[in-house]
Coordinates of C-alpha atoms in Angstrom, one line a residue:
M1 CA 0.0 0.1 0.1
N2 CA 1.0 3.5 -0.7
Y3 CA -1.5 6.0 0.6
T4 CA -0.8 9.5 1.4
L5 CA -1.2 11.4 4.5
N6 CA -3.1 13.9 1.9
Q7 CA -5.4 11.0 1.1
L8 CA -6.2 10.1 4.7
R9 CA -7.0 13.5 5.4
I10 CA -9.3 13.8 2.6
F11 CA -11.0 10.4 3.1
L12 CA -11.6 11.6 6.6
K13 CA -13.5 14.6 5.9
I14 CA -15.5 12.7 3.4
V15 CA -16.6 10.3 5.7
E16 CA -17.4 13.4 8.5
K17 CA -19.7 15.0 5.7
Q18 CA -21.0 12.0 4.4
S19 CA -20.6 13.8 0.9
I20 CA -17.7 14.9 -1.7
T21 CA -19.2 17.9 -2.3
K22 CA -19.0 19.4 1.1
A23 CA -15.7 17.7 1.6
S24 CA -14.3 19.6 -1.1
E25 CA -15.9 23.0 0.3
E26 CA -14.3 22.1 3.4
L27 CA -11.1 21.4 2.2
H28 CA -11.6 24.2 -0.4
L29 CA -10.4 21.6 -3.0
T30 CA -12.5 21.2 -6.3
Q31 CA -14.9 18.5 -6.3
P32 CA -13.0 16.4 -9.1
A33 CA -9.9 16.5 -7.0
V34 CA -11.4 15.0 -4.2
S35 CA -13.2 12.5 -6.2
I36 CA -9.6 11.4 -7.6
Q37 CA -8.1 11.4 -4.4
L38 CA -10.8 9.1 -3.1
K39 CA -10.6 6.7 -5.8
N40 CA -6.7 6.4 -5.7
F41 CA -7.0 5.9 -1.8
Q42 CA -9.9 3.1 -2.4
N43 CA -7.6 1.6 -5.5
Q44 CA -5.1 0.4 -2.7
F45 CA -8.1 -1.9 -0.7
P46 CA -9.8 -5.0 -2.1
I47 CA -13.2 -3.9 0.0
P48 CA -15.3 -1.0 -0.8
L49 CA -15.3 2.2 1.5
T50 CA -18.2 3.9 0.2
E51 CA -21.2 2.9 -1.7
V52 CA -23.6 5.5 -3.2
V53 CA -27.3 4.6 -3.1
G54 CA -29.1 6.8 -5.2
R55 CA -27.4 10.0 -5.1
Q56 CA -26.5 9.8 -1.6
L57 CA -22.7 8.4 -0.3
F58 CA -22.5 5.8 2.6
V59 CA -19.5 4.7 4.3
T60 CA -19.2 0.8 4.5
D61 CA -18.5 -0.9 7.6
F62 CA -14.6 -1.5 6.5
G63 CA -14.7 2.2 5.6
S64 CA -15.7 3.0 8.7
E65 CA -12.9 1.0 10.3
I66 CA -10.2 2.7 7.9
A67 CA -11.7 6.2 9.0
S68 CA -11.0 5.1 12.4
A69 CA -7.2 4.0 11.9
A70 CA -6.5 6.9 9.5
K71 CA -7.9 9.4 12.4
R72 CA -5.4 7.6 15.4
I73 CA -2.6 7.8 12.2
L74 CA -3.3 11.9 11.8
K75 CA -3.1 12.3 15.4
E76 CA 0.1 10.7 16.0
V77 CA 1.5 12.8 13.1
D78 CA 0.1 15.8 14.4
S79 CA 1.8 14.6 18.1
I80 CA 5.4 14.4 16.3
N81 CA 4.9 17.7 14.4
Y82 CA 3.8 19.3 17.9
K83 CA 7.2 17.7 19.6
L84 CA 9.4 19.0 17.0
L85 CA 8.3 22.6 17.6
A86 CA 8.3 22.1 21.3
Y87 CA 12.1 21.0 21.0
Q88 CA 12.8 24.0 18.9
G89 CA 11.4 26.2 21.7
E90 CA 8.0 27.0 20.6
L91 CA 4.9 26.5 22.1
A92 CA 2.9 23.8 20.0
G93 CA -0.2 21.9 20.4
R94 CA -4.0 21.5 19.6
L95 CA -6.1 23.9 21.3
K96 CA -10.1 22.7 21.2
I97 CA -13.0 25.1 22.1
S98 CA -16.7 24.4 22.6
V99 CA -18.5 27.9 22.4
V100 CA -22.0 28.5 22.5
S101 CA -23.6 30.1 19.3
T102 CA -23.5 33.8 20.7
G103 CA -20.0 33.3 22.0
K104 CA -19.1 33.6 18.2
Y105 CA -19.0 37.1 18.5
V106 CA -16.8 37.1 21.5
M107 CA -14.5 34.4 21.6
P108 CA -12.6 35.3 18.4
Y109 CA -11.2 38.5 20.1
F110 CA -9.8 36.7 23.1
L111 CA -8.1 34.3 20.9
S112 CA -6.6 36.0 17.9
D113 CA -3.4 37.6 19.1
F114 CA -2.8 34.8 21.1
V115 CA -2.6 32.2 17.7
R116 CA -0.8 34.7 15.9
E117 CA 2.2 35.0 18.6
N118 CA 2.0 31.3 18.5
P119 CA 2.0 30.0 14.9
G120 CA 2.4 26.4 16.6
V121 CA -0.9 26.1 18.0
D122 CA -3.5 24.7 16.2
L123 CA -7.2 25.9 17.0
V124 CA -10.2 23.6 16.7
M125 CA -13.4 26.1 18.0
D126 CA -16.7 24.5 17.7
V127 CA -19.9 26.8 17.5
T128 CA -23.0 25.2 18.6
N129 CA -25.9 25.6 21.2
K130 CA -25.3 25.1 25.1
S131 CA -26.5 21.4 25.5
R132 CA -24.2 20.4 22.9
V133 CA -21.3 22.8 24.6
V134 CA -22.2 21.1 28.2
E135 CA -22.3 17.4 26.2
T136 CA -18.4 18.1 25.1
L137 CA -17.4 19.4 28.6
E138 CA -18.8 16.2 30.5
E139 CA -17.1 14.1 27.7
N140 CA -14.0 15.8 28.1
Q141 CA -13.9 16.0 24.1
V142 CA -12.5 19.6 24.5
D143 CA -9.9 21.8 26.5
F144 CA -12.0 24.7 27.4
A145 CA -15.9 25.9 26.9
L146 CA -17.4 29.3 26.4
V147 CA -21.0 29.8 28.1
S148 CA -22.8 32.7 29.6
V149 CA -24.7 30.3 32.1
L150 CA -22.8 27.6 34.1
P151 CA -23.8 24.3 34.3
Q152 CA -24.3 23.6 38.0
H153 CA -24.2 19.9 37.8
L154 CA -20.4 20.1 36.6
N155 CA -17.4 20.7 38.7
L156 CA -15.8 23.3 36.9
N157 CA -12.8 26.0 37.2
K158 CA -13.6 29.3 35.4
V159 CA -12.0 32.6 34.1
S160 CA -14.6 35.5 33.8
L161 CA -14.4 37.7 30.6
M162 CA -17.0 40.2 30.2
K163 CA -20.5 40.6 30.6
N164 CA -23.2 39.5 28.2
V165 CA -26.5 42.1 28.2
L166 CA -29.5 41.0 26.8
Q167 CA -32.0 43.7 25.8
L168 CA -35.3 43.3 23.7
V169 CA -35.0 44.5 20.4
G170 CA -37.4 45.0 17.6
N171 CA -37.5 46.8 14.1
P172 CA -38.5 50.6 14.5
K173 CA -40.7 50.4 11.2
Y174 CA -42.6 47.5 13.0
F175 CA -44.2 49.8 15.6
E176 CA -45.3 52.2 12.9
K177 CA -47.6 49.2 12.5
V178 CA -48.0 47.6 15.6
K179 CA -49.2 50.0 18.6
L180 CA -47.8 49.1 21.8
G181 CA -49.9 49.0 25.0
K182 CA -48.1 49.3 28.7
S183 CA -46.0 46.0 27.6
V184 CA -44.8 44.9 24.3
F185 CA -45.5 41.4 25.6
S186 CA -49.0 41.1 24.2
K187 CA -51.1 39.2 22.1
D188 CA -50.2 41.7 18.9
T189 CA -46.7 41.0 19.1
P190 CA -45.0 37.8 18.3
L191 CA -42.0 37.3 20.5
I192 CA -39.0 35.2 18.6
F193 CA -37.3 32.6 20.6
R194 CA -34.3 30.3 20.1
E195 CA -34.9 26.5 20.4
K196 CA -34.7 24.8 23.4
G197 CA -31.0 24.0 24.5
S198 CA -29.9 27.3 23.9
A199 CA -28.9 29.6 27.0
T200 CA -30.5 32.8 25.4
R201 CA -33.7 30.8 25.6
A202 CA -33.5 29.8 28.9
A203 CA -32.7 33.6 29.7
M204 CA -35.9 34.5 28.5
E205 CA -38.0 32.0 29.5
S206 CA -36.8 32.9 33.2
Y207 CA -37.3 36.3 32.8
L208 CA -40.9 36.1 31.5
T209 CA -41.6 33.5 34.2
K210 CA -40.6 35.5 37.0
R211 CA -42.6 38.0 35.8
S212 CA -45.8 36.1 35.1
I213 CA -45.7 37.6 31.5
T214 CA -47.8 35.4 29.1
V215 CA -46.6 35.7 25.4
G216 CA -49.5 35.6 22.9
K217 CA -47.4 34.3 20.2
K218 CA -44.2 32.4 19.9
I219 CA -42.0 31.7 17.0
E220 CA -39.1 29.7 17.6
L221 CA -36.1 29.7 15.3
T222 CA -32.7 27.5 15.5
S223 CA -30.0 30.2 15.5
N224 CA -29.1 33.9 16.6
E225 CA -28.8 34.8 13.2
A226 CA -32.1 33.5 12.0
V227 CA -33.5 35.5 15.0
K228 CA -32.0 38.5 14.2
Q229 CA -33.0 38.6 10.5
A230 CA -36.6 37.7 11.9
V231 CA -36.5 41.1 14.3
I232 CA -35.3 42.7 11.3
A233 CA -37.6 41.5 8.9
G234 CA -40.6 42.6 11.2
L235 CA -41.8 39.6 12.0
G236 CA -41.8 40.3 15.8
C237 CA -39.5 40.9 18.7
S238 CA -37.0 39.1 21.0
I239 CA -34.8 39.4 23.8
M240 CA -31.0 39.0 22.3
P241 CA -27.5 39.2 23.5
L242 CA -26.5 43.1 22.3
I243 CA -23.0 41.5 21.4
G244 CA -24.8 40.2 17.8
V245 CA -26.8 42.9 17.0
H246 CA -24.3 45.8 17.8
R247 CA -24.1 47.0 14.0
E248 CA -27.8 46.5 13.7
L249 CA -28.4 48.9 16.7
K250 CA -25.8 51.5 15.4
N251 CA -27.5 51.3 11.6
G252 CA -30.9 51.8 13.0
E253 CA -32.4 48.4 11.5
L254 CA -33.0 47.4 15.2
R255 CA -33.7 49.5 17.9
I256 CA -34.1 48.4 22.1
I257 CA -37.7 48.9 23.4
P258 CA -37.5 49.9 27.0
S259 CA -38.9 47.2 29.0
K260 CA -39.2 46.8 33.0
S261 CA -36.2 44.5 34.7
L262 CA -34.3 44.7 31.4
P263 CA -31.7 44.5 30.4
I264 CA -30.7 40.9 31.6
I265 CA -26.9 40.9 32.6
T266 CA -24.9 37.5 32.6
T267 CA -21.2 37.1 32.4
W268 CA -19.3 35.1 29.7
N269 CA -16.8 32.5 31.0
L270 CA -14.3 30.3 29.7
V271 CA -14.6 27.0 31.9
W272 CA -12.8 23.7 31.8
L273 CA -13.3 20.6 34.4
K274 CA -11.7 20.9 37.4
N275 CA -10.0 17.2 37.3
K276 CA -8.9 17.9 33.8
K277 CA -5.1 18.2 33.3
L278 CA -4.6 21.2 31.1
S279 CA -2.0 20.7 28.5
P280 CA 1.0 23.3 27.9
V281 CA -1.3 25.1 25.3
S282 CA -3.9 25.6 27.4
N283 CA -2.1 26.7 30.6
A284 CA -0.6 29.3 28.3
L285 CA -3.8 30.6 26.8
L286 CA -4.7 31.2 30.7
D287 CA -1.7 32.9 31.4
Y288 CA -2.4 35.2 28.2
L289 CA -5.8 36.1 29.3
G290 CA -4.9 36.9 32.8
T291 CA -2.7 39.4 31.3
N292 CA -4.4 40.9 28.7
K293 CA -8.1 40.1 28.9
E294 CA -8.9 43.6 30.1
E295 CA -7.0 45.3 27.3
I296 CA -9.1 43.2 24.8
M297 CA -12.4 44.2 26.9
K298 CA -11.4 47.8 26.2
T299 CA -10.3 47.8 23.0
H300 CA -13.3 46.0 21.4
F301 CA -16.3 46.2 23.6
Q302 CA -16.3 49.0 25.3
W303 CA -19.3 49.9 23.6
L304 CA -21.3 47.6 25.9
D305 CA -21.1 50.2 28.7
S306 CA -23.3 52.4 26.6
Y307 CA -26.4 50.3 26.9

């Protein structure tokens, strides 16, 4: 056999995406190039790695076994590269962080200079909802997670990064058509929610329950971006983290609707399991944040103080 590391990486991506087209997009390669590499890799085995039923690609049992072996091989190759860099005096390794969806507006600013200053560090950042973030922590799949609501059932260490401000927002033109009463929460104003498992959804529901507010009509969407676009389009209002709608507030597409007991303020925390043995890269990030987080907040997020 004479397969290459590049073929292993391409095959793993095909297995992950269950699609040559999606794999080629992620790898920034043409679809024919990925197909050719898959064919060359397949030619080295007498048993099929994949099969196509209809127009859907499926990985065979044998292909799944080969993918697991490929993953182990590539992990060892990465380990060799990191060890080489370490012997040369560079910080090297993989940093895996799970981030709740709104956190994508936060975490990159706390990582950019660190990653740029340490080219031997490979960053893997998974952006998902809170339920999945908690799952990755429980299963020790990541080094850190960024959350605004701490999971109480886990024994965690944390570094508090910055505040998370949530306000009720709507499209100004929407209120030219809908007359507000004493409260925006009425049968005439649909309220747009994130899906169950979202920290923003939990914060909204807690706020409404504590104040015995009954919502006339609920709309549920599965991402912050979808909620934002729906509010801009005048589909309804939503309680949203300002970190994700700053530009729209600034240019007038959205405005904050004054309401009692708002804003809701939580804290963005970088958390990790207390019993986790941190890698040199993880410890270096914590040292970096301890030194630089105040300056990062001042440079990029001082505008939050005006709300």
